[in-house]
């Protein structure tokens, strides 16, 4: 995507007519990174509604809807290409501020990216849980902490408090020093998280291709109508928590 396309998409997402909770541009980049790294393929029909907090984006008309959806898919393709390369490069428009504290501010590109990424990973938590065991679980947890660290100062402080001194980098004594370490680890964590997700995906694909009679998946999309006939979306009905 070129700069003009990014600005157009950012302006649309920031418009007051969008629903409360609509992802902003850098939040969307982080969210799409989580989607692209998923161990299982997630169809656009499942994740697109989440951009507007599961509400309509109030397009002005069909032309605007097509234009914006094309931009979203172009952004996804861009993010996905970086994931396939296990790139450790920060996404377009995202940069750390030299003042470590400013990276937690609401309008910080890094903070927005981290929040979007965290929401995407949380949405896919059940998918990840099927494949994470032992050392792989620990590795994924470590990258998750780094990539979501700047989402909020409160979350970062919680990570700092929970981290046993023996696991901190030698010499880290203050929260600021710990945050600086997280910033230094961020690019490596990008590549690591992508590697974990894509490696699992590729292993599953290789296993399935070796079966003479591949099993037919009957998995129901979380945004599809629930098969029980309630009229609700599957994720808000039979896929929801059991009370």
Short mmCIF file of C-alpha atoms in Angstrom, two decimals:
data_model
loop_
_atom_site.label_atom_id
_atom_site.label_comp_id
_atom_site.label_asym_id
_atom_site.label_seq_id
_atom_site.Cartn_x
_atom_site.Cartn_y
_atom_site.Cartn_z
CA UNK A 1 0.00 0.00 0.00
CA UNK A 2 1.22 3.50 -0.75
CA UNK A 3 1.10 6.44 1.63
CA UNK A 4 -2.11 7.83 0.10
CA UNK A 5 -3.90 4.51 0.56
CA UNK A 6 -2.79 4.32 4.19
CA UNK A 7 -4.00 7.86 4.84
CA UNK A 8 -7.37 7.16 3.20
CA UNK A 9 -7.91 4.02 5.28
CA UNK A 10 -6.79 5.77 8.48
CA UNK A 11 -9.17 8.67 7.82
CA UNK A 12 -12.09 6.31 7.24
CA UNK A 13 -11.44 4.29 10.39
CA UNK A 14 -11.06 7.46 12.51
CA UNK A 15 -14.29 9.04 11.25
CA UNK A 16 -16.95 9.75 13.92
CA UNK A 17 -19.50 7.73 11.94
CA UNK A 18 -17.60 4.52 12.67
CA UNK A 19 -18.91 2.44 15.61
CA UNK A 20 -17.30 2.77 19.03
CA UNK A 21 -14.37 0.40 19.29
CA UNK A 22 -13.53 0.46 15.57
CA UNK A 23 -9.89 -0.45 15.06
CA UNK A 24 -7.64 2.41 14.05
CA UNK A 25 -5.04 1.94 11.33
CA UNK A 26 -2.16 0.75 13.51
CA UNK A 27 -4.53 -1.32 15.65
CA UNK A 28 -5.71 -2.94 12.43
CA UNK A 29 -2.11 -3.68 11.44
CA UNK A 30 -1.53 -5.45 14.76
CA UNK A 31 -4.83 -7.30 14.53
CA UNK A 32 -4.09 -8.49 10.99
CA UNK A 33 -0.64 -9.64 12.08
CA UNK A 34 -2.30 -11.92 14.65
CA UNK A 35 -4.71 -13.21 11.99
CA UNK A 36 -1.93 -13.87 9.47
CA UNK A 37 0.09 -15.78 12.10
CA UNK A 38 -2.81 -18.05 13.08
CA UNK A 39 -2.02 -21.78 13.05
CA UNK A 40 -5.27 -22.25 11.12
CA UNK A 41 -6.66 -20.37 8.13
CA UNK A 42 -9.12 -17.69 9.19
CA UNK A 43 -11.48 -16.59 6.41
CA UNK A 44 -11.97 -12.82 5.91
CA UNK A 45 -15.70 -13.32 6.47
CA UNK A 46 -14.84 -14.25 10.06
CA UNK A 47 -12.45 -11.43 10.97
CA UNK A 48 -13.76 -8.53 8.88
CA UNK A 49 -16.72 -7.82 11.24
CA UNK A 50 -14.31 -7.37 14.14
CA UNK A 51 -12.80 -4.27 12.56
CA UNK A 52 -15.96 -2.38 13.49
CA UNK A 53 -16.37 -4.07 16.87
CA UNK A 54 -18.81 -6.54 15.32
CA UNK A 55 -21.00 -3.73 14.00
CA UNK A 56 -21.51 -2.27 10.54
CA UNK A 57 -18.95 0.30 9.42
CA UNK A 58 -21.66 2.64 8.11
CA UNK A 59 -20.35 2.94 4.57
CA UNK A 60 -21.64 5.90 2.58
CA UNK A 61 -22.51 3.57 -0.27
CA UNK A 62 -21.46 0.54 -2.28
CA UNK A 63 -18.54 2.36 -3.90
CA UNK A 64 -17.04 3.38 -0.57
CA UNK A 65 -17.60 -0.10 0.84
CA UNK A 66 -15.73 -1.68 -2.07
CA UNK A 67 -12.93 0.87 -1.89
CA UNK A 68 -12.37 0.41 1.85
CA UNK A 69 -12.63 -3.38 1.76
CA UNK A 70 -10.09 -3.44 -1.07
CA UNK A 71 -7.73 -1.35 1.07
CA UNK A 72 -8.22 -3.63 4.08
CA UNK A 73 -7.45 -6.70 1.99
CA UNK A 74 -4.42 -4.97 0.47
CA UNK A 75 -3.19 -4.23 3.99
CA UNK A 76 -3.80 -7.85 5.01
CA UNK A 77 -1.84 -9.09 1.99
CA UNK A 78 1.01 -6.77 2.92
CA UNK A 79 1.04 -7.99 6.51
CA UNK A 80 0.73 -11.62 5.41
CA UNK A 81 3.69 -11.28 3.04
CA UNK A 82 5.85 -10.03 5.93
CA UNK A 83 4.66 -12.93 8.10
CA UNK A 84 5.56 -15.48 5.41
CA UNK A 85 9.07 -14.01 5.34
CA UNK A 86 9.25 -14.06 9.16
CA UNK A 87 10.15 -10.39 8.87
CA UNK A 88 11.39 -8.56 11.96
CA UNK A 89 10.64 -5.15 10.45
CA UNK A 90 8.12 -2.88 12.13
CA UNK A 91 4.96 -2.34 10.04
CA UNK A 92 4.61 0.76 7.87
CA UNK A 93 4.06 3.90 9.91
CA UNK A 94 4.99 2.27 13.24
CA UNK A 95 8.04 3.54 15.09
CA UNK A 96 9.24 3.66 18.66
CA UNK A 97 9.64 7.02 20.36
CA UNK A 98 13.02 7.61 21.98
CA UNK A 99 11.16 8.56 25.17
CA UNK A 100 10.12 5.08 26.30
CA UNK A 101 7.12 6.39 28.25
CA UNK A 102 5.55 7.92 25.14
CA UNK A 103 5.18 4.48 23.56
CA UNK A 104 2.35 3.77 26.02
CA UNK A 105 0.30 6.83 25.05
CA UNK A 106 -3.03 6.28 23.31
CA UNK A 107 -1.93 7.93 20.06
CA UNK A 108 1.38 6.05 19.91
CA UNK A 109 1.61 3.88 16.80
CA UNK A 110 3.34 1.14 18.78
CA UNK A 111 0.75 1.19 21.57
CA UNK A 112 -2.07 1.00 19.02
CA UNK A 113 -0.37 -1.87 17.19
CA UNK A 114 0.12 -3.78 20.44
CA UNK A 115 -3.55 -3.37 21.40
CA UNK A 116 -4.71 -4.56 18.00
CA UNK A 117 -2.36 -7.53 18.13
CA UNK A 118 -3.50 -8.48 21.64
CA UNK A 119 -7.16 -8.37 20.62
CA UNK A 120 -6.44 -10.57 17.61
CA UNK A 121 -4.48 -13.10 19.64
CA UNK A 122 -7.17 -13.19 22.34
CA UNK A 123 -9.81 -13.82 19.68
CA UNK A 124 -7.75 -16.76 18.41
CA UNK A 125 -6.77 -18.07 21.85
CA UNK A 126 -8.75 -21.30 21.48
CA UNK A 127 -7.09 -22.00 18.13
CA UNK A 128 -3.62 -21.54 19.61
CA UNK A 129 -4.44 -23.66 22.67
CA UNK A 130 -4.83 -26.73 20.47
CA UNK A 131 -1.16 -26.63 19.43
CA UNK A 132 0.87 -25.08 22.24
CA UNK A 133 2.59 -27.48 24.61
CA UNK A 134 5.75 -27.42 26.69
CA UNK A 135 8.62 -25.30 25.37
CA UNK A 136 6.55 -24.09 22.42
CA UNK A 137 3.94 -22.73 24.80
CA UNK A 138 6.66 -20.92 26.78
CA UNK A 139 8.20 -19.46 23.64
CA UNK A 140 4.85 -18.23 22.37
CA UNK A 141 4.06 -16.77 25.79
CA UNK A 142 7.33 -14.86 25.80
CA UNK A 143 6.73 -13.33 22.37
CA UNK A 144 3.16 -12.54 23.32
CA UNK A 145 4.36 -10.58 26.32
CA UNK A 146 6.80 -8.52 24.26
CA UNK A 147 4.36 -7.77 21.43
CA UNK A 148 1.50 -6.77 23.75
CA UNK A 149 3.70 -5.00 26.32
CA UNK A 150 3.14 -1.48 25.02
CA UNK A 151 -0.63 -1.87 24.73
CA UNK A 152 -1.08 -0.06 28.03
CA UNK A 153 1.05 1.12 30.88
CA UNK A 154 -1.11 -0.88 33.30
CA UNK A 155 -0.50 -4.13 31.43
CA UNK A 156 3.22 -3.40 31.16
CA UNK A 157 3.45 -2.72 34.90
CA UNK A 158 1.70 -6.04 35.55
CA UNK A 159 4.20 -7.87 33.34
CA UNK A 160 7.05 -6.16 35.17
CA UNK A 161 5.67 -7.09 38.58
CA UNK A 162 4.97 -10.70 37.63
CA UNK A 163 8.34 -11.30 36.02
CA UNK A 164 10.62 -13.00 38.52
CA UNK A 165 13.90 -11.07 38.96
CA UNK A 166 15.83 -14.13 37.83
CA UNK A 167 14.18 -14.00 34.42
CA UNK A 168 14.90 -10.34 33.76
CA UNK A 169 17.84 -9.32 31.69
CA UNK A 170 20.87 -8.85 33.90
CA UNK A 171 21.14 -5.22 34.92
CA UNK A 172 17.45 -4.38 34.61
CA UNK A 173 16.46 -2.67 37.84
CA UNK A 174 13.67 -0.25 36.98
CA UNK A 175 10.47 -0.41 34.95
CA UNK A 176 12.00 1.99 32.42
CA UNK A 177 14.96 -0.31 31.90
CA UNK A 178 12.65 -3.30 31.59
CA UNK A 179 10.53 -1.44 29.01
CA UNK A 180 13.68 -0.57 27.07
CA UNK A 181 14.55 -4.26 26.97
CA UNK A 182 11.07 -5.02 25.62
CA UNK A 183 11.57 -2.41 22.92
CA UNK A 184 14.88 -3.99 21.93
CA UNK A 185 13.27 -7.42 21.75
CA UNK A 186 10.23 -6.27 19.75
CA UNK A 187 11.58 -6.90 16.20
CA UNK A 188 12.84 -10.37 17.17
CA UNK A 189 9.48 -11.16 18.77
CA UNK A 190 7.70 -10.22 15.53
CA UNK A 191 9.72 -12.79 13.61
CA UNK A 192 9.44 -15.40 16.36
CA UNK A 193 5.66 -15.18 16.69
CA UNK A 194 5.27 -15.40 12.91
CA UNK A 195 7.62 -18.38 12.79
CA UNK A 196 5.70 -20.27 15.47
CA UNK A 197 2.30 -19.73 13.86
CA UNK A 198 3.39 -20.43 10.30
CA UNK A 199 5.45 -23.49 11.28
CA UNK A 200 2.40 -25.03 12.95
CA UNK A 201 0.25 -24.14 9.92
CA UNK A 202 2.75 -25.67 7.50
CA UNK A 203 3.12 -28.83 9.61
CA UNK A 204 -0.66 -29.30 9.60
CA UNK A 205 -0.78 -28.70 5.85
CA UNK A 206 1.98 -31.23 5.23
CA UNK A 207 0.28 -33.80 7.44
CA UNK A 208 -3.09 -33.34 5.73
CA UNK A 209 -1.56 -33.57 2.25
CA UNK A 210 -0.11 -36.96 3.17
CA UNK A 211 -3.51 -38.44 3.94
CA UNK A 212 -5.07 -40.41 1.09
CA UNK A 213 -8.51 -39.43 2.26
CA UNK A 214 -8.25 -36.04 3.96
CA UNK A 215 -10.81 -35.49 6.64
CA UNK A 216 -13.50 -32.99 5.76
CA UNK A 217 -13.61 -30.19 8.28
CA UNK A 218 -17.02 -29.33 9.62
CA UNK A 219 -15.77 -26.40 11.65
CA UNK A 220 -18.35 -23.66 11.90
CA UNK A 221 -17.21 -20.06 11.48
CA UNK A 222 -17.65 -18.06 14.68
CA UNK A 223 -19.60 -15.39 12.78
CA UNK A 224 -21.84 -17.85 10.93
CA UNK A 225 -25.45 -18.55 12.02
CA UNK A 226 -25.60 -21.10 14.83
CA UNK A 227 -26.75 -24.54 13.55
CA UNK A 228 -29.06 -24.87 16.57
CA UNK A 229 -31.49 -22.53 14.80
CA UNK A 230 -31.48 -19.76 17.42
CA UNK A 231 -30.80 -17.10 14.81
CA UNK A 232 -27.74 -15.90 16.73
CA UNK A 233 -24.13 -16.02 15.56
CA UNK A 234 -22.38 -19.26 16.51
CA UNK A 235 -19.84 -17.46 18.76
CA UNK A 236 -22.65 -15.85 20.75
CA UNK A 237 -24.65 -19.05 21.07
CA UNK A 238 -23.40 -22.64 21.23
CA UNK A 239 -19.73 -21.61 20.83
CA UNK A 240 -19.94 -19.32 23.84
CA UNK A 241 -18.97 -20.16 27.39
CA UNK A 242 -21.01 -22.81 29.18
CA UNK A 243 -22.80 -21.42 32.21
#
